[in-house]
Short mmCIF file of C-alpha atoms (C1' of nucleotides) in Angstrom, two decimals:
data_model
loop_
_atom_site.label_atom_id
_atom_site.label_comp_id
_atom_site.label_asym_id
_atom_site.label_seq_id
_atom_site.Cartn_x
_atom_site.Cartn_y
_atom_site.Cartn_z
CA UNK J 1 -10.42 33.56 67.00
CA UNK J 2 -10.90 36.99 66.32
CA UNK J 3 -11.26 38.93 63.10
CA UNK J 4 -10.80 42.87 63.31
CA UNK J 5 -12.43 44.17 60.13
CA UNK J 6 -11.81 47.91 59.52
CA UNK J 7 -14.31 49.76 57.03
CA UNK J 8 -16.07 53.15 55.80
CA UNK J 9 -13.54 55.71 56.51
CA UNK J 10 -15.07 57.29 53.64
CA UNK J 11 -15.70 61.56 54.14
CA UNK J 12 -18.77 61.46 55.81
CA UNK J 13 -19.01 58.56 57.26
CA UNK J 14 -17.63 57.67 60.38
CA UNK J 15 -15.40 54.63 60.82
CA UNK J 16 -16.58 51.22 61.53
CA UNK J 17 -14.29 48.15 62.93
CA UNK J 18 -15.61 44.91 63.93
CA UNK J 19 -14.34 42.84 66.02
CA UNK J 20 -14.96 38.80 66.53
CA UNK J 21 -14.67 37.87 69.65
CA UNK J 22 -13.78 34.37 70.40
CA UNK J 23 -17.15 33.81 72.12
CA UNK J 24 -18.76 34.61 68.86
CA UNK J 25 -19.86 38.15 69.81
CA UNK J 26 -19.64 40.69 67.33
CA UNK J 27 -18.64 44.02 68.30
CA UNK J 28 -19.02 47.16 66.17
CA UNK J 29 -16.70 50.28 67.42
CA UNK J 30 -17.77 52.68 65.56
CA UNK J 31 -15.92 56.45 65.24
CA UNK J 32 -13.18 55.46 67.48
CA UNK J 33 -10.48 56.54 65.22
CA UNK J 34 -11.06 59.81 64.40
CA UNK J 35 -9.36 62.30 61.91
CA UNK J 36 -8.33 65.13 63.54
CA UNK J 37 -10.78 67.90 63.74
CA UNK J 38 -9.88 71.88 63.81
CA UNK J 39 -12.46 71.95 67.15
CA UNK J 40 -13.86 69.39 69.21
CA UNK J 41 -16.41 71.29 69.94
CA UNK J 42 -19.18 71.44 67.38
CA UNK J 43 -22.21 73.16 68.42
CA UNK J 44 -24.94 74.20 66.84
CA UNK J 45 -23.42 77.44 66.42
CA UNK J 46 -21.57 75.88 64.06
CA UNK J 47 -24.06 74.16 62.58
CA UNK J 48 -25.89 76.97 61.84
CA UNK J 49 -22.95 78.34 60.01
CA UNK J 50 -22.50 75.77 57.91
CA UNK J 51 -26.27 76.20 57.10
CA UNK J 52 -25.51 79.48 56.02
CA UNK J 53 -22.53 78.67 54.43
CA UNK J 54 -24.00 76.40 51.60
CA UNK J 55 -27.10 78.98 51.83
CA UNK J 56 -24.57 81.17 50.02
CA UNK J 57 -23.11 79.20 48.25
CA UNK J 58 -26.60 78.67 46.53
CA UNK J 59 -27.08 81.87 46.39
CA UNK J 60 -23.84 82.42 44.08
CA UNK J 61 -25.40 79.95 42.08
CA UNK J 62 -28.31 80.91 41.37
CA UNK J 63 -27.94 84.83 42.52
CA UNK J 64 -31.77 85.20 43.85
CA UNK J 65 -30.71 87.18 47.05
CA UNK J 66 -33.70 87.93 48.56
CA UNK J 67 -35.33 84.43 48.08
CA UNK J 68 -31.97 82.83 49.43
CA UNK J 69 -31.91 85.26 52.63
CA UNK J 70 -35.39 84.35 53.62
CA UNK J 71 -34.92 80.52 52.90
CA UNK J 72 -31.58 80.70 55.35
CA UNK J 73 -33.13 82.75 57.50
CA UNK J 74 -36.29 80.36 57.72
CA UNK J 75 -33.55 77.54 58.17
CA UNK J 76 -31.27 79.16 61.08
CA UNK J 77 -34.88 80.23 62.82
CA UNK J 78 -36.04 76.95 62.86
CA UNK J 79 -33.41 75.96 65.15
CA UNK J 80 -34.97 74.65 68.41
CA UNK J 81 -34.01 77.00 71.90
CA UNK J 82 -30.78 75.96 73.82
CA UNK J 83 -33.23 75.03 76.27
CA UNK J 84 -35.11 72.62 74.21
CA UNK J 85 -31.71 71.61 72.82
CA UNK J 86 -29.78 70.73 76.27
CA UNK J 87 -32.84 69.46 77.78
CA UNK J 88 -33.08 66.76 74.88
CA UNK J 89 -29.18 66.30 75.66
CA UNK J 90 -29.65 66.16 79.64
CA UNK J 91 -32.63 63.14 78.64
CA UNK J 92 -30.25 60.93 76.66
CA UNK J 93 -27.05 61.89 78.73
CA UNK J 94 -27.83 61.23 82.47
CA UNK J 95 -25.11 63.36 83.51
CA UNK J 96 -25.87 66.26 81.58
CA UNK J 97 -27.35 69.18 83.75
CA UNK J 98 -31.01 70.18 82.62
CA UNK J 99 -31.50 74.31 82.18
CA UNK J 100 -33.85 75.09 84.71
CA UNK J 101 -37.16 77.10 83.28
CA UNK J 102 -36.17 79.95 85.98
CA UNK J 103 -32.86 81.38 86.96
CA UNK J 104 -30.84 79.13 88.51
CA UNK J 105 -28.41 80.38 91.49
CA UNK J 106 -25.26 79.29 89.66
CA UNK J 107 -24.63 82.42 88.40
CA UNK J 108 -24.65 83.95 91.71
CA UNK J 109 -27.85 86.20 92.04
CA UNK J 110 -27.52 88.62 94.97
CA UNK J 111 -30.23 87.44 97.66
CA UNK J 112 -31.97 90.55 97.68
CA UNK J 113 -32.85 90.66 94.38
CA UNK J 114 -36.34 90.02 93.64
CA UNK J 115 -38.01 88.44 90.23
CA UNK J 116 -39.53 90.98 88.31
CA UNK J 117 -42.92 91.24 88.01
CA UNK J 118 -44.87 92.71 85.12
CA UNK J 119 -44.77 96.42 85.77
CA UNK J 120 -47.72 98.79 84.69
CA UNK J 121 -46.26 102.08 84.80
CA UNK J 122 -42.48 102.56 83.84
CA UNK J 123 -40.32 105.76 83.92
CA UNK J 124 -36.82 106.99 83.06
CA UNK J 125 -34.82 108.98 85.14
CA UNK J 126 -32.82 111.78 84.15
CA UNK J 127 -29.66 109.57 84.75
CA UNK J 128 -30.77 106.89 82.63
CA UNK J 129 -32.54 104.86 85.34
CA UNK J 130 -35.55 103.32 84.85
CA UNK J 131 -38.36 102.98 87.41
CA UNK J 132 -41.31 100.61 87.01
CA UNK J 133 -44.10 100.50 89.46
CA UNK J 134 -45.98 96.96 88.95
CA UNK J 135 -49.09 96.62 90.94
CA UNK J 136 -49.01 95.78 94.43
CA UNK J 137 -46.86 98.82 94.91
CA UNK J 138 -43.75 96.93 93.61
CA UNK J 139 -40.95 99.50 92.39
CA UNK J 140 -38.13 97.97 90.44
CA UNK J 141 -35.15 100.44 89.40
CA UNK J 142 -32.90 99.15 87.00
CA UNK J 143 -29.63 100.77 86.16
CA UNK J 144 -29.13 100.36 82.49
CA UNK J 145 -25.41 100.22 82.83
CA UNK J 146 -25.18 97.22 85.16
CA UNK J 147 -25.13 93.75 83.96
CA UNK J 148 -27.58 91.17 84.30
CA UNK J 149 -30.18 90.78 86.82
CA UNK J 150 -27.95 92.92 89.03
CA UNK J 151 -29.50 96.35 87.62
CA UNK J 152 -32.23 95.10 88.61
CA UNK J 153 -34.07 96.06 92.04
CA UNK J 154 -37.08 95.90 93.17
CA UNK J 155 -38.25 97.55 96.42
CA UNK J 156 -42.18 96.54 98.29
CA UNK J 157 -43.73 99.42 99.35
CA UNK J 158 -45.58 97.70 102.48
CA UNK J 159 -47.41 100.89 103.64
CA UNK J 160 -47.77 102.69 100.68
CA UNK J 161 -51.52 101.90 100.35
CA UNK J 162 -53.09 101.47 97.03
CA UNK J 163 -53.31 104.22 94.83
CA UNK J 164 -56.24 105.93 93.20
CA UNK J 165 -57.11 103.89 90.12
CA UNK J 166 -55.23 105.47 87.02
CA UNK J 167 -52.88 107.48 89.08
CA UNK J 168 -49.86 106.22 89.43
CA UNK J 169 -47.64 109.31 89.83
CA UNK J 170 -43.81 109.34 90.34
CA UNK J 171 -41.87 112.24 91.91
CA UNK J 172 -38.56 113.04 90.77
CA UNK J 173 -35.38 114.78 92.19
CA UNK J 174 -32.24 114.55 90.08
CA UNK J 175 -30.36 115.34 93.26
CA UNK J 176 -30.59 116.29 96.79
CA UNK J 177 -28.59 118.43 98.45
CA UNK J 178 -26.70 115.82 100.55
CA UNK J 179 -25.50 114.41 97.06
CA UNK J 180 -28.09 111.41 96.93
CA UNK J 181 -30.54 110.38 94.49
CA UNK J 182 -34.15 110.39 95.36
CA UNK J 183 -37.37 110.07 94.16
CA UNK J 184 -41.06 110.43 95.17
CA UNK J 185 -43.43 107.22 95.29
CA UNK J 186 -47.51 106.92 96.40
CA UNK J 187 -47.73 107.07 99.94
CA UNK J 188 -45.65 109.94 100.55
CA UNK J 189 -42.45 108.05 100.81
CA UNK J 190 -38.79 109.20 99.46
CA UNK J 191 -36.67 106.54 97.71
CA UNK J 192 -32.99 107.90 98.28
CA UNK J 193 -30.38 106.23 96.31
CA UNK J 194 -26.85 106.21 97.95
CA UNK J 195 -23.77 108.13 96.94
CA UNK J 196 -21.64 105.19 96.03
CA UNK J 197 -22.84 104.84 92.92
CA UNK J 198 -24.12 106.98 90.70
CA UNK J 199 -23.72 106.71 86.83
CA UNK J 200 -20.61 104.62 87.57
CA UNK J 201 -19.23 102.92 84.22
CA UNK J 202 -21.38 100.01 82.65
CA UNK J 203 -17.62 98.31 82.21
CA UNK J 204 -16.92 98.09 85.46
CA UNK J 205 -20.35 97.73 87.06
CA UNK J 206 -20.57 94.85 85.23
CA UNK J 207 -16.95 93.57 86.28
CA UNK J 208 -17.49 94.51 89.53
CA UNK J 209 -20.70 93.54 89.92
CA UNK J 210 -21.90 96.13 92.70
CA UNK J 211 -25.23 97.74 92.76
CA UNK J 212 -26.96 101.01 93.57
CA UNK J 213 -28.44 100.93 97.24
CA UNK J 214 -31.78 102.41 97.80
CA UNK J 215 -33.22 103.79 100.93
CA UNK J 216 -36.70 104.25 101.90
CA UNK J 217 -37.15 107.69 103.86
CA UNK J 218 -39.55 109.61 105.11
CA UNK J 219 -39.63 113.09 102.67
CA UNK J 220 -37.54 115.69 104.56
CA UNK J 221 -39.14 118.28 102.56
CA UNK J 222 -41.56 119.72 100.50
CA UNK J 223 -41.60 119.02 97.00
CA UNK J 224 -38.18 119.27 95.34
CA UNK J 225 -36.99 121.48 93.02
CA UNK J 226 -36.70 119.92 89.25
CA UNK J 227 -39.24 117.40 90.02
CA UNK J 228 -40.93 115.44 87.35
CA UNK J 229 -44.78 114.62 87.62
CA UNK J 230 -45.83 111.43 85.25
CA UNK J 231 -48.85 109.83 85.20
CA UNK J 232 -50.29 106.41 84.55
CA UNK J 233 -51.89 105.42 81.69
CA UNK J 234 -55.43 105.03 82.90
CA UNK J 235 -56.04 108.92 82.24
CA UNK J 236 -54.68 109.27 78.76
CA UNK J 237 -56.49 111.14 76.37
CA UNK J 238 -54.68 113.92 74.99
CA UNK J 239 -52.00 113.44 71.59
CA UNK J 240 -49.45 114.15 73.93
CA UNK J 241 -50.61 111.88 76.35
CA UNK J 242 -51.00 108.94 73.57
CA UNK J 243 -47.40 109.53 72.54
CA UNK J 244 -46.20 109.50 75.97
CA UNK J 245 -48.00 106.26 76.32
CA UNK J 246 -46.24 105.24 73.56
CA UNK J 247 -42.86 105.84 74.41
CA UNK J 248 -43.46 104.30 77.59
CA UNK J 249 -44.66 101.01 75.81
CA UNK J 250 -41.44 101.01 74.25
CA UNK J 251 -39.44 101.55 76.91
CA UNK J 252 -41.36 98.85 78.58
CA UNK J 253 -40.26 96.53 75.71
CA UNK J 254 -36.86 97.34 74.92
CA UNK J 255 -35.99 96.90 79.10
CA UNK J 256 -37.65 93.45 78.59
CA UNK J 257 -35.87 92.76 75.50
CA UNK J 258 -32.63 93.86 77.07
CA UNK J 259 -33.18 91.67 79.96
CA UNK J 260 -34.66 88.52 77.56
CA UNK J 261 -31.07 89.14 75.33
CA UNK J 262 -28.97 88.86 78.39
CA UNK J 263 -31.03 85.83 79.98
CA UNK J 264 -30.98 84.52 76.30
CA UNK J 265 -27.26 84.89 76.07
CA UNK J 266 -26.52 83.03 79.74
CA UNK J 267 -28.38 80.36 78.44
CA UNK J 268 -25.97 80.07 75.28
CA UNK J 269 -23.05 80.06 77.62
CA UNK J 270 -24.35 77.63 79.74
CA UNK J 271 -25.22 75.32 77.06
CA UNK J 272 -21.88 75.72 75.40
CA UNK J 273 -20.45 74.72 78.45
CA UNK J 274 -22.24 71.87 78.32
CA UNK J 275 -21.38 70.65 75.45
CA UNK J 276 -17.61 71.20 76.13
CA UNK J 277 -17.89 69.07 79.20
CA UNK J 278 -19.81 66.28 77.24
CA UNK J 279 -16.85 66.89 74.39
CA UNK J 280 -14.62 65.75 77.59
CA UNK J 281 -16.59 62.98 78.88
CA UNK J 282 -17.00 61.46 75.33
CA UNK J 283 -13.08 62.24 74.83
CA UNK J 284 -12.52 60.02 77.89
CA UNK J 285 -14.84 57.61 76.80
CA UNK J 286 -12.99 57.53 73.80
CA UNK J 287 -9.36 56.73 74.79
CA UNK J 288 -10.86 54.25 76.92
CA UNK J 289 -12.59 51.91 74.31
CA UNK J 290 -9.32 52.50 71.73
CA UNK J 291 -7.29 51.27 74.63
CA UNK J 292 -9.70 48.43 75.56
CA UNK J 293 -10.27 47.39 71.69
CA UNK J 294 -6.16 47.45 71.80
CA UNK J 295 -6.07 45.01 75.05
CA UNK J 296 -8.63 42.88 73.07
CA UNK J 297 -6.50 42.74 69.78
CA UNK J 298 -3.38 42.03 71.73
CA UNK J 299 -5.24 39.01 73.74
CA UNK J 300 -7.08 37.62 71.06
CA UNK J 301 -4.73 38.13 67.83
CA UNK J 302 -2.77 34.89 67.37
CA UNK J 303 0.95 34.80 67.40
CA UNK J 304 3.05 34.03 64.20
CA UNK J 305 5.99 33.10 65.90
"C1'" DA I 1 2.82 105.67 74.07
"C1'" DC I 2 0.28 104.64 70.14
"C1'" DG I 3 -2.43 102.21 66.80
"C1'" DC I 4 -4.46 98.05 65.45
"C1'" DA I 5 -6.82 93.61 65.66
"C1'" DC I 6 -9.55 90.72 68.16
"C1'" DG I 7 -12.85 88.98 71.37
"C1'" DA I 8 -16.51 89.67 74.81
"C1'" DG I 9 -20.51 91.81 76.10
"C1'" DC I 10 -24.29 94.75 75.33
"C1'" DG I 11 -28.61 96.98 73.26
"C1'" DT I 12 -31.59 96.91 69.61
"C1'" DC I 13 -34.25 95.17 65.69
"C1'" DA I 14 -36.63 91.66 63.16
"C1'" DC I 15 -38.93 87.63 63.06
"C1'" DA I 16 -40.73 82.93 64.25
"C1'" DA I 17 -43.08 80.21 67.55
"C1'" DG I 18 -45.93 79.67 71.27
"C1'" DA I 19 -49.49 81.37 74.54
"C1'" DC I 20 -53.84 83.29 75.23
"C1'" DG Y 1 -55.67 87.76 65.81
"C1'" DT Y 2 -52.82 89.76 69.26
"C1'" DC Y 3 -49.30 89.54 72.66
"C1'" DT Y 4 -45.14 87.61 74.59
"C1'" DT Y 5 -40.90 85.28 74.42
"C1'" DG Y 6 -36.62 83.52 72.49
"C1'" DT Y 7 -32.97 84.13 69.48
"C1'" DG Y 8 -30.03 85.44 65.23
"C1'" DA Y 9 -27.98 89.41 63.30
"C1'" DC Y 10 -26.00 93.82 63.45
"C1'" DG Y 11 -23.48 97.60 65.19
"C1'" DC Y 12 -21.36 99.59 69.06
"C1'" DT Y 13 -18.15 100.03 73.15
"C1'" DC Y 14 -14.57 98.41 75.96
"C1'" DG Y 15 -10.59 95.69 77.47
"C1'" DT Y 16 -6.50 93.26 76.15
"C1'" DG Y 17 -2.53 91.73 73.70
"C1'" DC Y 18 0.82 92.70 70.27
"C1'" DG Y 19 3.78 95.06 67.09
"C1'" DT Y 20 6.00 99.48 66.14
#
DNA sequence: ACGCACGAGCGTCACAAGAC
DNA sequence: GTCTTGTGACGCTCGTGCGT
């Protein structure tokens, strides 16, 4: 004997059946039948809509603007990382792919692009470059129009010996006269970057994907014409000095912000496509216990003829 | 060919939470 | 208390598809 009992389809609440089985078990399927959603996928992207959603709609109400902005704002910020989110997902769903606390290689790094270290000293280029020398003689050029990690290099200066304390000093050529890019770096050594690509398009340098290549020479010359002397700021006393210091800081933080936002956003993707492929597997999941709890109705119901 | 709408991606700012 | 990191929000640019 079996008894299928169907209840709470109510808004809301998702739909239980029971089902007797003849060995006296009781099972509960619960959500099976669904009613048909505009998106299967609801992440907390949505969520966090919503949020907002009846935020305003209190705020129409009661019309306190500022009070209501900081109260959603307080609620969307409280909102856990997609980290902390997927890795809470990946402990109840074995299948479910943790987000690893450093880059992964999904994505595709290039091999010979190094992690960045912290730098000390940081410089922009007249092309928009930006050159930061961390210590151990570590010079990382990143190409603001590239995407990603990819605008992101970082060369070892093996020889270049350690520099007086407080004078970190960067030489600067816009242009040489065999059409390269170069710059000056302790230890008397010429970074030359290639022709290929030079200021190409931050479209398709992302699309593309291809980098600047860098060259370590031995200076052909003297000192360059249009070169540009910076120093380090262990010798800063001067206004000027303070403000270039400044600037510098910033610089320092927007590049790490930039970087954060786009690590920040491969993260979102990531988990997003996570959750579609655990929208499939449940999907699946799905079909199959509507088509088992049919088999079990079709066994167990009794005939009337 | 042109204009428009739309989506994706990016850089920046503001702010909360965590680290130190 | 200060610094760092992560992320939502905003505005911008660019590519693409579509209608005219």
């Amino acid at each position: 004997q079996v008894s299928v009992a169907g209840s709470g389809t109510g808004r809301g609440s998702p739909a239980v059946t029971l089902v007797q089985l003849p060995s006296g078990q009781t099972v509960h399927v619960q959500g099976v039948i669904q009613t048909p959603q505009p998106s299967v996928i609801q992440s907390p992207q949505i969520q966090t809509v919503q949020v907002a959603t009846i935020a305003e709609t209190d705020e129409s109400a009661e019309s306190e603007g500022v009070i209501d902005s900081h109260k959603r704002r307080e609620i969307l910020s409280r909102r856990p990382s997609y980290r902390k989110i997927l890795n809470e997902i990946s402990s109840d769903v074995p299948g479910v792919p943790k987000i690893e606390e450093e880059k992964s290689e999904e994505e595709g790094t290039p091999p010979n692009i190094a992690t960045m270290a912290v730098p000390t000293s940081i410089y922009q280029t007249s092309t928009g470059q930006y050159i930061a020398i961390a210590q151990g003689g570590t010079i990382q050029i990143s190409n603001p129009g590239s995407d990603g990690v990819q605008g992101l290099q970082a060369l070892t200066m093996t020889n270049s010996g350690a520099p007086p304390p407080g004078a970190t000093i960067v030489q600067y050529a816009a242009q040489s006269a065999d059409g390269t890019q170069q710059f000056f770096v302790p230890g008397s050594q010429v970074v030359v970057q290639d022709q290929q690509r030079q200021r190409v398009p931050k479209r398709s340098a992302a699309a593309t994907g291809d980098m600047p290549t860098y060259q370590i020479r031995a200076p052909t010359t003297a000192l360059p014409q249009g070169v540009v002397m910076a120093a380090s700021p262990g010798s800063l006393h001067s206004p000027q000095q303070l403000a270039e210091e400044a600037t510098r800081k910033r610089e320092l933080r927007l590049m790490k912000n930039r970087e954060a936002a786009k690590e920040c956003r491969r993260r979102k993707k990531e988990y997003v496509k996570c959750l579609e492929s655990r929208v499939a597997v449940l999907e699946v999941q799905n079909k199959k216990l509507i088509e088992e709890l049919e088999t079990l109705k079709d066994i167990c119901s009794p005939k009337t003829d």
